[in-house]
mmCIF file of C-alpha atoms in Angstrom:
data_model
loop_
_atom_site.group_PDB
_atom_site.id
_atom_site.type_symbol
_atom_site.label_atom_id
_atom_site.label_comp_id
_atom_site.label_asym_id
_atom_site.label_seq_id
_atom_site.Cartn_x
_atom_site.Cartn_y
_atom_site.Cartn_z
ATOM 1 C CA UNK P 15 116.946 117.335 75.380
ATOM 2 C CA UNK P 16 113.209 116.801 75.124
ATOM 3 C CA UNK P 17 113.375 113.616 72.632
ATOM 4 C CA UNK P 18 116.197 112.026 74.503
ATOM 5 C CA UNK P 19 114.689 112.443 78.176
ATOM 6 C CA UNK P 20 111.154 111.105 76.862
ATOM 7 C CA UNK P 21 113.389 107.955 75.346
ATOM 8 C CA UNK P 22 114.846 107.269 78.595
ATOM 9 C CA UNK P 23 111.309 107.509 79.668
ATOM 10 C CA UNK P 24 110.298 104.802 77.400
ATOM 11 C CA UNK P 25 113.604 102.483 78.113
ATOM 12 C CA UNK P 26 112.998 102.484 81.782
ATOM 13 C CA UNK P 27 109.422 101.722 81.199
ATOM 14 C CA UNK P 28 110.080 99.128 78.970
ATOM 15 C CA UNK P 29 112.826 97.324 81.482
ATOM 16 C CA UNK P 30 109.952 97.918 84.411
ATOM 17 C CA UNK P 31 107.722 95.512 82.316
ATOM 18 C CA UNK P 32 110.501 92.982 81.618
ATOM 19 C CA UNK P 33 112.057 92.700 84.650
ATOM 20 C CA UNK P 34 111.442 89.279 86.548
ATOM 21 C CA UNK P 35 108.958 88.900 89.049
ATOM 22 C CA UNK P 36 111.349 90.444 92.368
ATOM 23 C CA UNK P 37 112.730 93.731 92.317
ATOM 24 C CA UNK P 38 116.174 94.379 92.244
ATOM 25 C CA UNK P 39 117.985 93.504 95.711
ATOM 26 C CA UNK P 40 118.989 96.484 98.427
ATOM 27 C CA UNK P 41 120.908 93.528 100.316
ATOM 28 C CA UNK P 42 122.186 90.559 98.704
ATOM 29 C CA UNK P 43 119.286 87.652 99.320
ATOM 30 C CA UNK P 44 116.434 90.027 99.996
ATOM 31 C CA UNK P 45 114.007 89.985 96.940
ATOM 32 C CA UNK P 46 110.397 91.689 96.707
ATOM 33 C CA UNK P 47 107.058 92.269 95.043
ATOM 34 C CA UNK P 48 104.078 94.656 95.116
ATOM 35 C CA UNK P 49 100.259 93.691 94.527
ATOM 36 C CA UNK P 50 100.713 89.933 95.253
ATOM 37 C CA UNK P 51 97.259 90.233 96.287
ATOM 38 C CA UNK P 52 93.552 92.482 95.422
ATOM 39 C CA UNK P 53 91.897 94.680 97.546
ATOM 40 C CA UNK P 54 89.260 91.626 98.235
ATOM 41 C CA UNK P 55 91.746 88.895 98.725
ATOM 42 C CA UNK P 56 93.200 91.469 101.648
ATOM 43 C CA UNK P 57 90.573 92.109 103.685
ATOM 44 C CA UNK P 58 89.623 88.393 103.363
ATOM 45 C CA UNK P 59 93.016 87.291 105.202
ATOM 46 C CA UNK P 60 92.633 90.182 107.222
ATOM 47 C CA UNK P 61 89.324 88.845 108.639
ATOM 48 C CA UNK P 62 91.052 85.679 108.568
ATOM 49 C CA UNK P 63 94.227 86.728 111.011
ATOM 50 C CA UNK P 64 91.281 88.685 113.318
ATOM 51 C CA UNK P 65 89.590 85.434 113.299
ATOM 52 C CA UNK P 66 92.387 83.421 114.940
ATOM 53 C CA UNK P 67 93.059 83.107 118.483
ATOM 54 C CA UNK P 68 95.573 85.679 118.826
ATOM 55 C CA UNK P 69 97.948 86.147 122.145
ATOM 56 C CA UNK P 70 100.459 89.462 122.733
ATOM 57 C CA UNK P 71 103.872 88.408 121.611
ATOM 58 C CA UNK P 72 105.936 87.359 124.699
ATOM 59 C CA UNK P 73 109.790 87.336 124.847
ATOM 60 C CA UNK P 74 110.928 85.989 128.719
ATOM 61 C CA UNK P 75 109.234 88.640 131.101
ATOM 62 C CA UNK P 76 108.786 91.379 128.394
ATOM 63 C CA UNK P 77 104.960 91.609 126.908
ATOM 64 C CA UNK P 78 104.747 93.364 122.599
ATOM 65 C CA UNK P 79 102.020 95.047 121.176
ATOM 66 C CA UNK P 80 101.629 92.875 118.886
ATOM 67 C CA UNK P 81 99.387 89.648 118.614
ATOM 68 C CA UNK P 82 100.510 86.393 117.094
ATOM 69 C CA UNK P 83 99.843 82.661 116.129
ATOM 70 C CA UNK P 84 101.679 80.275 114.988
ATOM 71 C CA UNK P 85 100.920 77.010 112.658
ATOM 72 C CA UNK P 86 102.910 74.160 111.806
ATOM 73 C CA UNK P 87 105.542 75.111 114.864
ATOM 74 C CA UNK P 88 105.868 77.213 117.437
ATOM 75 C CA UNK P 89 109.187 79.122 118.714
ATOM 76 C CA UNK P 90 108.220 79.800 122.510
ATOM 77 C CA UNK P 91 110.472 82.825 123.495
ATOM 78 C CA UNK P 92 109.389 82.748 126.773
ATOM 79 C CA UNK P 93 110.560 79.146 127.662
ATOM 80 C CA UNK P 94 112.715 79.096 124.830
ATOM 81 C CA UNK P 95 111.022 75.915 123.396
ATOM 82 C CA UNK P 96 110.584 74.764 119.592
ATOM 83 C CA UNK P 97 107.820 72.564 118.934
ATOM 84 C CA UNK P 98 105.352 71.636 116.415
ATOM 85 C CA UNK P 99 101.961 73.769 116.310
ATOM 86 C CA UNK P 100 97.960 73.285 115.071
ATOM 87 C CA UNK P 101 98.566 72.312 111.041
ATOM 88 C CA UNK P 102 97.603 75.287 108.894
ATOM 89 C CA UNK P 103 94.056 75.166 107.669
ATOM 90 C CA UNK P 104 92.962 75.382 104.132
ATOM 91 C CA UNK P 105 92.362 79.045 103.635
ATOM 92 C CA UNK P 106 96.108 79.615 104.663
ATOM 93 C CA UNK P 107 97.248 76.599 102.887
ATOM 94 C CA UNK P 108 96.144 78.117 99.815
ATOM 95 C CA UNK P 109 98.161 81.272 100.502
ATOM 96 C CA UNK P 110 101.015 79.510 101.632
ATOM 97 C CA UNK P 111 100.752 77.585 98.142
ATOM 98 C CA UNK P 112 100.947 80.995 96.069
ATOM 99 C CA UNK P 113 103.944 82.373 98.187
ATOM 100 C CA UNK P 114 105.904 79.343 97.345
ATOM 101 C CA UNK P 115 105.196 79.436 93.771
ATOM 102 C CA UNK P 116 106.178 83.220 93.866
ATOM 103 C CA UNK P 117 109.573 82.449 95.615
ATOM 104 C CA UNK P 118 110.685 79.719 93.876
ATOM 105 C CA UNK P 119 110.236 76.993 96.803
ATOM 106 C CA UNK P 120 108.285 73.971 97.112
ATOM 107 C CA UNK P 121 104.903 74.320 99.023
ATOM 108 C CA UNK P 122 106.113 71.971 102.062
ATOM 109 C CA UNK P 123 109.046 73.740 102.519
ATOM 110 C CA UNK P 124 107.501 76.377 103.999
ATOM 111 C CA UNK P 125 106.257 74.340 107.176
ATOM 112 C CA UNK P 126 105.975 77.468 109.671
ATOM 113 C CA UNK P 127 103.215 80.733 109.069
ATOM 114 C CA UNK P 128 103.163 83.387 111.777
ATOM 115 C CA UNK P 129 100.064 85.913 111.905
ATOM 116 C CA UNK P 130 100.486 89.131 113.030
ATOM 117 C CA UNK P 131 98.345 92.040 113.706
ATOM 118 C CA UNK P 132 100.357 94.987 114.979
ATOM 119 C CA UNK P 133 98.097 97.410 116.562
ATOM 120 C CA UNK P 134 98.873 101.130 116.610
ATOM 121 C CA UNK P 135 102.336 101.909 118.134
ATOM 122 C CA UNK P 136 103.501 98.357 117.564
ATOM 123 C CA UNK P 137 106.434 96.931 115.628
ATOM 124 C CA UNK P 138 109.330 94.530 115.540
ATOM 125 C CA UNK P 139 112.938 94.945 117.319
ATOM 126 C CA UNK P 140 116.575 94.723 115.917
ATOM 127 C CA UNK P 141 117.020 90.236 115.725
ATOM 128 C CA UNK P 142 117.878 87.527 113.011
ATOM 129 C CA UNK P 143 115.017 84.634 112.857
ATOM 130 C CA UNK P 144 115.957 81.842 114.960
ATOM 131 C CA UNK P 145 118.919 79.330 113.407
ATOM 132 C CA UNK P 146 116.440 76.693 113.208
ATOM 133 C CA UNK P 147 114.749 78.518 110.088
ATOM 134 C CA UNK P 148 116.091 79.090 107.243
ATOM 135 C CA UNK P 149 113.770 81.238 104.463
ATOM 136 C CA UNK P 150 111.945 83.893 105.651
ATOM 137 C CA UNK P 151 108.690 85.269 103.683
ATOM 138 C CA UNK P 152 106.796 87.924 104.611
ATOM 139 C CA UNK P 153 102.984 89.167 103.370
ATOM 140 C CA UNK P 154 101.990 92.911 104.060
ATOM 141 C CA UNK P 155 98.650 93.323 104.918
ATOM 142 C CA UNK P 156 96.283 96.695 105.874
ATOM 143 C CA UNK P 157 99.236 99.148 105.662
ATOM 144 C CA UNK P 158 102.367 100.087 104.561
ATOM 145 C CA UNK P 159 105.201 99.506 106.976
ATOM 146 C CA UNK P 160 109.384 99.676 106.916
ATOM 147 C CA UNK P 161 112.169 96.835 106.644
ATOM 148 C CA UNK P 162 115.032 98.174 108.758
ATOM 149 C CA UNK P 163 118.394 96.297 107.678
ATOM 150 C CA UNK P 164 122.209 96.419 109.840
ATOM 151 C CA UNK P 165 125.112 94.707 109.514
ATOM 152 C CA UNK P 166 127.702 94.810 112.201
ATOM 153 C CA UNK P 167 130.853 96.545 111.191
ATOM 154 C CA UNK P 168 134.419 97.463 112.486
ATOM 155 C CA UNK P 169 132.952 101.072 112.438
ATOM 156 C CA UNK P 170 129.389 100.450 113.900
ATOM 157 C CA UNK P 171 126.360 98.950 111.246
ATOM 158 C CA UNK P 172 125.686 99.569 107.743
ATOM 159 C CA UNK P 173 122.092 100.175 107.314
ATOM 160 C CA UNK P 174 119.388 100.206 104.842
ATOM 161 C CA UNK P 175 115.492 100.535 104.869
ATOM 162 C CA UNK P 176 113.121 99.525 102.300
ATOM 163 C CA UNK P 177 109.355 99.472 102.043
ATOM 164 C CA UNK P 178 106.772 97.088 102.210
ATOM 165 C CA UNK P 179 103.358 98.417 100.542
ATOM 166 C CA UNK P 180 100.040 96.503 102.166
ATOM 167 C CA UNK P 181 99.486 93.698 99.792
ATOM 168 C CA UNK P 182 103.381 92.981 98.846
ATOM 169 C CA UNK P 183 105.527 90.200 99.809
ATOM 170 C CA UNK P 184 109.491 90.280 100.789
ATOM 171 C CA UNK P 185 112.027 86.977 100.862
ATOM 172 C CA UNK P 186 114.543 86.978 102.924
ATOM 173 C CA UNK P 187 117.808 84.161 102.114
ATOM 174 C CA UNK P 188 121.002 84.311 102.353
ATOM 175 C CA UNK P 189 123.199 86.987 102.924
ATOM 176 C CA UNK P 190 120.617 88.879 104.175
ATOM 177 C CA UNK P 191 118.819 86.260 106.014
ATOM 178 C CA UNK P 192 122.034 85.037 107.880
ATOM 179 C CA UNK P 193 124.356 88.557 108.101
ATOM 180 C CA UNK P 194 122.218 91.486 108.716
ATOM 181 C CA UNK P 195 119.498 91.915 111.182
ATOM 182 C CA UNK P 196 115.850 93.300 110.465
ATOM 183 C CA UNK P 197 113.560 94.996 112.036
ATOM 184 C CA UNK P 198 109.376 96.443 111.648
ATOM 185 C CA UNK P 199 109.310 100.054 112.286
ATOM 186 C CA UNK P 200 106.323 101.188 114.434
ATOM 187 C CA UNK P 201 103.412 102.843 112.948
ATOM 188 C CA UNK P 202 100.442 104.870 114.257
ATOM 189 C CA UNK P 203 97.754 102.503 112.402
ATOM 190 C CA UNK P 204 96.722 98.705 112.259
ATOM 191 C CA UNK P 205 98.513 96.159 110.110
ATOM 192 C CA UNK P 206 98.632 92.871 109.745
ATOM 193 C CA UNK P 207 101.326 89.797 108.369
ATOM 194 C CA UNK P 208 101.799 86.292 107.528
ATOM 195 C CA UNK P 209 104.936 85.320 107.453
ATOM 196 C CA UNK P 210 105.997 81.879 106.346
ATOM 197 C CA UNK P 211 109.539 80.129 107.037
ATOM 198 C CA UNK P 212 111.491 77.269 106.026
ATOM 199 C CA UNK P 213 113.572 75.186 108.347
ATOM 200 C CA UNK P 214 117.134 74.500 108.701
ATOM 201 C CA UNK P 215 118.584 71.690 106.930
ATOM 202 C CA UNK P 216 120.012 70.545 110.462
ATOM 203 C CA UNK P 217 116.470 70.599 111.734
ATOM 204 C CA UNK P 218 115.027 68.499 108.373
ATOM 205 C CA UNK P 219 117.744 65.813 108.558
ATOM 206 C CA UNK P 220 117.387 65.519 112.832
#
């Protein structure tokens, strides 16, 4: 029993180092990966986030605890507005370069990035990005946080949770992207996120 449980050892070791870049999918369409970044290169975009004029999140007459800013464009909740936003500067630009590499996408695709810094207590409700987006890719910064997934069924939701360590990124496409709703769990400490999205092919071809 010793020999084969230390070969199974070895075989899942060995498919660990082979397997490609994302692990393998909860949900149809979601795809991750740990240590996109060092220790240096996170507090760097961490200063970076601080750095930018960040305003509480605002959805109609109801006021988050988390800060944002937008580049590229904008999705006003409170008016309900799409627009385009301040262009993304170069530090940002270079990040937004890596992610796309990592994901498979071209660089310009990904016209929108959304800083966050969720201060303690704060995190994101039940929703589906707006239909004018279409990927969604997410940077975790400072700390670790949870990925809530539901899909509506005939019985009530299924559900599913996964992880996102500080200095991994998530893509979300899809099934995933389009079916189930996510959501940030709350936690008790700081953290931060850029987030980069793709639009619609209806809003590229308007």
């Amino acid at each position: 029993m010793g020999s084969a449980r230390l070969l199974h050892q070895h075989a899942m070791a060995w498919m660990k180092t082979t397997l490609d870049l994302f692990d393998m999918p909860v949900v149809p369409g979601l795809a991750m990966r740990d240590d996109m970044l060092t220790k240096v290169q996170e507090a760097e975009l961490i200063d970076k986030i601080n750095g930018c004029n960040l305003t509480p999140f605002r959805f109609q007459r109801w006021t988050g605890k988390r800060l944002t800013y937008s580049y590229g464009w904008n999705y006003d909740f409170e008016h309900m507005r799409f627009a385009p936003s301040e262009p993304m500067p170069d530090w940002l630009l270079e990040v937004r370069s890596r992610t796309a590499s990592v994901v498979g996408l071209a660089a310009d695709d990904l016209a929108q990035a959304l800083l966050i810094r969720y201060d303690p207590g704060a995190g994101i409700g039940w929703h589906k990005d707006r239909p004018v987006f279409e990927h969604v890719v997410g940077i975790s910064l400072g700390n670790e946080a949870v990925l809530r997934l539901r899909r509506r069924t005939s019985a009530g939701f299924d559900r599913a949770k996964v992880s996102l360590p500080r200095r991994s990124i998530y893509h979300l496409s899809g099934e995933v992207r389009h079916i189930w709703e996510h959501s940030i769990a709350p936690i008790e400490v700081p953290r931060w996120s850029i987030t980069f999205r793709s639009m619609s092919e209806k809003v590229r071809t308007a």
